[in-house]
GROMACS .gro file of C-alpha atoms in nm:
model
  206
    1UNK     CA    1  -0.191   7.719   2.436
    2UNK     CA    2  -0.329   7.382   2.318
    3UNK     CA    3  -0.458   7.163   2.597
    4UNK     CA    4  -0.409   6.792   2.639
    5UNK     CA    5  -0.712   6.607   2.504
    6UNK     CA    6  -0.985   6.529   2.753
    7UNK     CA    7  -1.027   6.206   2.563
    8UNK     CA    8  -0.700   6.030   2.487
    9UNK     CA    9  -0.835   5.859   2.179
   10UNK     CA   10  -1.043   6.020   1.905
   11UNK     CA   11  -1.204   5.701   1.776
   12UNK     CA   12  -1.539   5.850   1.879
   13UNK     CA   13  -1.507   6.097   1.590
   14UNK     CA   14  -1.628   5.943   1.263
   15UNK     CA   15  -1.433   5.966   0.940
   16UNK     CA   16  -1.595   6.233   0.726
   17UNK     CA   17  -1.740   6.067   0.417
   18UNK     CA   18  -1.986   6.336   0.307
   19UNK     CA   19  -2.334   6.228   0.419
   20UNK     CA   20  -2.226   6.228   0.784
   21UNK     CA   21  -2.100   6.588   0.773
   22UNK     CA   22  -2.340   6.721   1.039
   23UNK     CA   23  -2.248   6.454   1.293
   24UNK     CA   24  -1.879   6.478   1.204
   25UNK     CA   25  -1.868   6.857   1.240
   26UNK     CA   26  -2.038   6.844   1.581
   27UNK     CA   27  -1.804   6.575   1.714
   28UNK     CA   28  -1.496   6.741   1.567
   29UNK     CA   29  -1.594   7.080   1.707
   30UNK     CA   30  -1.629   6.928   2.054
   31UNK     CA   31  -1.286   6.766   2.029
   32UNK     CA   32  -1.124   7.084   1.900
   33UNK     CA   33  -1.274   7.277   2.192
   34UNK     CA   34  -1.155   7.015   2.442
   35UNK     CA   35  -0.802   7.044   2.306
   36UNK     CA   36  -0.805   7.425   2.302
   37UNK     CA   37  -0.781   7.429   1.922
   38UNK     CA   38  -1.120   7.565   1.819
   39UNK     CA   39  -1.014   7.929   1.798
   40UNK     CA   40  -0.755   7.868   1.525
   41UNK     CA   41  -1.029   7.713   1.308
   42UNK     CA   42  -1.243   8.026   1.321
   43UNK     CA   43  -1.001   8.318   1.357
   44UNK     CA   44  -0.706   8.466   1.173
   45UNK     CA   45  -0.352   8.468   1.307
   46UNK     CA   46  -0.341   8.722   1.594
   47UNK     CA   47  -0.160   9.047   1.538
   48UNK     CA   48   0.072   9.035   1.833
   49UNK     CA   49   0.427   9.147   1.896
   50UNK     CA   50   0.465   8.877   2.158
   51UNK     CA   51   0.667   8.591   2.003
   52UNK     CA   52   0.531   8.336   2.251
   53UNK     CA   53   0.173   8.415   2.146
   54UNK     CA   54   0.254   8.353   1.781
   55UNK     CA   55   0.443   8.033   1.863
   56UNK     CA   56   0.147   7.898   2.059
   57UNK     CA   57  -0.095   7.997   1.783
   58UNK     CA   58   0.114   7.830   1.513
   59UNK     CA   59   0.145   7.513   1.721
   60UNK     CA   60  -0.230   7.505   1.777
   61UNK     CA   61  -0.285   7.560   1.405
   62UNK     CA   62  -0.062   7.264   1.316
   63UNK     CA   63  -0.234   7.037   1.568
   64UNK     CA   64  -0.580   7.138   1.445
   65UNK     CA   65  -0.489   7.067   1.082
   66UNK     CA   66  -0.347   6.727   1.176
   67UNK     CA   67  -0.653   6.636   1.382
   68UNK     CA   68  -0.898   6.733   1.107
   69UNK     CA   69  -0.703   6.563   0.828
   70UNK     CA   70  -0.680   6.241   1.029
   71UNK     CA   71  -1.061   6.221   1.025
   72UNK     CA   72  -1.122   6.274   0.654
   73UNK     CA   73  -1.188   6.002   0.398
   74UNK     CA   74  -0.906   5.970   0.146
   75UNK     CA   75  -1.121   6.094  -0.143
   76UNK     CA   76  -1.220   6.401   0.056
   77UNK     CA   77  -0.859   6.476   0.141
   78UNK     CA   78  -0.778   6.474  -0.230
   79UNK     CA   79  -1.061   6.718  -0.307
   80UNK     CA   80  -1.005   6.946  -0.007
   81UNK     CA   81  -0.633   6.975   0.055
   82UNK     CA   82  -0.431   7.234  -0.133
   83UNK     CA   83  -0.133   7.460  -0.062
   84UNK     CA   84  -0.343   7.679   0.170
   85UNK     CA   85  -0.566   7.432   0.353
   86UNK     CA   86  -0.277   7.201   0.440
   87UNK     CA   87  -0.123   7.486   0.640
   88UNK     CA   88  -0.421   7.683   0.772
   89UNK     CA   89  -0.682   7.527   1.000
   90UNK     CA   90  -0.928   7.810   0.936
   91UNK     CA   91  -0.907   7.766   0.560
   92UNK     CA   92  -0.937   7.388   0.592
   93UNK     CA   93  -1.242   7.407   0.819
   94UNK     CA   94  -1.410   7.666   0.594
   95UNK     CA   95  -1.349   7.468   0.275
   96UNK     CA   96  -1.497   7.154   0.427
   97UNK     CA   97  -1.804   7.348   0.543
   98UNK     CA   98  -1.856   7.509   0.202
   99UNK     CA   99  -1.820   7.178   0.021
  100UNK     CA  100  -2.072   6.989   0.232
  101UNK     CA  101  -2.321   7.257   0.339
  102UNK     CA  102  -2.538   7.222   0.027
  103UNK     CA  103  -2.503   6.844   0.033
  104UNK     CA  104  -2.626   6.843   0.392
  105UNK     CA  105  -2.943   7.027   0.289
  106UNK     CA  106  -2.997   6.774   0.010
  107UNK     CA  107  -2.938   6.480   0.243
  108UNK     CA  108  -3.179   6.621   0.498
  109UNK     CA  109  -3.446   6.660   0.233
  110UNK     CA  110  -3.390   6.309   0.099
  111UNK     CA  111  -3.400   6.156   0.447
  112UNK     CA  112  -3.716   6.342   0.544
  113UNK     CA  113  -3.892   6.236   0.223
  114UNK     CA  114  -3.793   5.878   0.304
  115UNK     CA  115  -3.954   5.919   0.646
  116UNK     CA  116  -4.269   6.075   0.503
  117UNK     CA  117  -4.306   5.790   0.253
  118UNK     CA  118  -4.265   5.516   0.515
  119UNK     CA  119  -4.587   5.319   0.560
  120UNK     CA  120  -4.698   5.047   0.798
  121UNK     CA  121  -4.782   4.739   0.592
  122UNK     CA  122  -4.888   4.510   0.874
  123UNK     CA  123  -4.548   4.365   0.962
  124UNK     CA  124  -4.468   4.524   1.297
  125UNK     CA  125  -4.114   4.381   1.312
  126UNK     CA  126  -4.019   4.531   0.975
  127UNK     CA  127  -4.193   4.857   1.064
  128UNK     CA  128  -3.992   4.892   1.385
  129UNK     CA  129  -3.671   4.819   1.195
  130UNK     CA  130  -3.747   5.076   0.924
  131UNK     CA  131  -3.849   5.339   1.180
  132UNK     CA  132  -3.529   5.283   1.377
  133UNK     CA  133  -3.315   5.303   1.063
  134UNK     CA  134  -3.464   5.630   0.945
  135UNK     CA  135  -3.470   5.785   1.293
  136UNK     CA  136  -3.100   5.696   1.320
  137UNK     CA  137  -3.037   5.881   0.991
  138UNK     CA  138  -3.251   6.178   1.097
  139UNK     CA  139  -3.047   6.220   1.415
  140UNK     CA  140  -2.721   6.174   1.227
  141UNK     CA  141  -2.781   6.454   0.975
  142UNK     CA  142  -2.910   6.701   1.231
  143UNK     CA  143  -3.286   6.715   1.171
  144UNK     CA  144  -3.423   6.833   1.504
  145UNK     CA  145  -3.790   6.793   1.594
  146UNK     CA  146  -3.964   6.760   1.932
  147UNK     CA  147  -3.965   6.393   2.041
  148UNK     CA  148  -4.341   6.390   2.089
  149UNK     CA  149  -4.397   6.507   1.730
  150UNK     CA  150  -4.183   6.223   1.597
  151UNK     CA  151  -4.363   5.976   1.823
  152UNK     CA  152  -4.704   6.087   1.702
  153UNK     CA  153  -4.577   6.060   1.345
  154UNK     CA  154  -4.491   5.696   1.416
  155UNK     CA  155  -4.841   5.646   1.555
  156UNK     CA  156  -4.993   5.810   1.252
  157UNK     CA  157  -4.830   5.562   1.017
  158UNK     CA  158  -4.992   5.265   1.190
  159UNK     CA  159  -5.300   5.135   1.013
  160UNK     CA  160  -5.593   5.215   1.236
  161UNK     CA  161  -5.764   4.889   1.142
  162UNK     CA  162  -5.486   4.689   1.307
  163UNK     CA  163  -5.678   4.597   1.622
  164UNK     CA  164  -5.376   4.405   1.750
  165UNK     CA  165  -5.205   4.737   1.831
  166UNK     CA  166  -5.506   4.954   1.911
  167UNK     CA  167  -5.446   4.931   2.287
  168UNK     CA  168  -5.093   5.068   2.244
  169UNK     CA  169  -5.211   5.352   2.025
  170UNK     CA  170  -5.493   5.440   2.263
  171UNK     CA  171  -5.277   5.432   2.575
  172UNK     CA  172  -4.999   5.639   2.421
  173UNK     CA  173  -5.234   5.900   2.275
  174UNK     CA  174  -5.419   5.935   2.605
  175UNK     CA  175  -5.094   5.964   2.807
  176UNK     CA  176  -5.022   6.322   2.710
  177UNK     CA  177  -4.811   6.375   3.023
  178UNK     CA  178  -4.598   6.064   2.988
  179UNK     CA  179  -4.311   6.232   2.798
  180UNK     CA  180  -4.388   6.035   2.486
  181UNK     CA  181  -4.090   5.990   2.256
  182UNK     CA  182  -3.989   5.765   1.963
  183UNK     CA  183  -3.773   5.535   2.176
  184UNK     CA  184  -4.050   5.476   2.429
  185UNK     CA  185  -4.304   5.415   2.156
  186UNK     CA  186  -4.090   5.168   1.961
  187UNK     CA  187  -4.007   4.989   2.285
  188UNK     CA  188  -4.379   4.948   2.347
  189UNK     CA  189  -4.426   4.799   2.002
  190UNK     CA  190  -4.127   4.571   2.050
  191UNK     CA  191  -4.259   4.446   2.383
  192UNK     CA  192  -4.599   4.383   2.232
  193UNK     CA  193  -4.459   4.185   1.941
  194UNK     CA  194  -4.201   3.993   2.148
  195UNK     CA  195  -3.899   4.159   1.988
  196UNK     CA  196  -3.601   4.188   2.223
  197UNK     CA  197  -3.469   4.538   2.287
  198UNK     CA  198  -3.145   4.689   2.404
  199UNK     CA  199  -3.139   4.946   2.682
  200UNK     CA  200  -3.016   5.291   2.593
  201UNK     CA  201  -3.052   5.515   2.295
  202UNK     CA  202  -3.197   5.412   1.965
  203UNK     CA  203  -2.954   5.214   1.752
  204UNK     CA  204  -2.962   5.117   1.388
  205UNK     CA  205  -3.080   4.756   1.355
  206UNK     CA  206  -2.860   4.524   1.156
   0.00000   0.00000   0.00000
């Protein structure tokens, strides 16, 4: 039987627009699980002679379809919804996954190439902004790498002839046991250059 939502509002779930499929699917899956609706998105109608079981299943199916559709961009609704997907949560979920799976791979490749091509040109403020932007995108599309690897990649893009930042590079490289991560590294750069930071997780700069 569907449960009451653990979160009364679902504004935390983004509207699926295509490029954000990975983030959307994770957030939607969490919400479906919290509401007791996940099973109807991955299983067929149960073969049961118990009328109450079928009633509960059908109700959960309707709620799941409504929840998913309410978080789709209008253009995606037009391309996804048909006579079957408007009635079956499993079919709707599967069609969305099929449509955006290949696009997700392409987006991941494009984002990673963008990261690989990023260079430090001497402007630390712009470099921090670009790093934060791309790291935000990397997290959003589901590229998962150890934090220390990403941090060392940031270090590697800094021009080694920039003596102004040598002390940061040296201290971070030598601190192998300091749980180095991108957020900590960028915060160090920001502090060095006098750029104000916000506490918490990395956010896309405006």
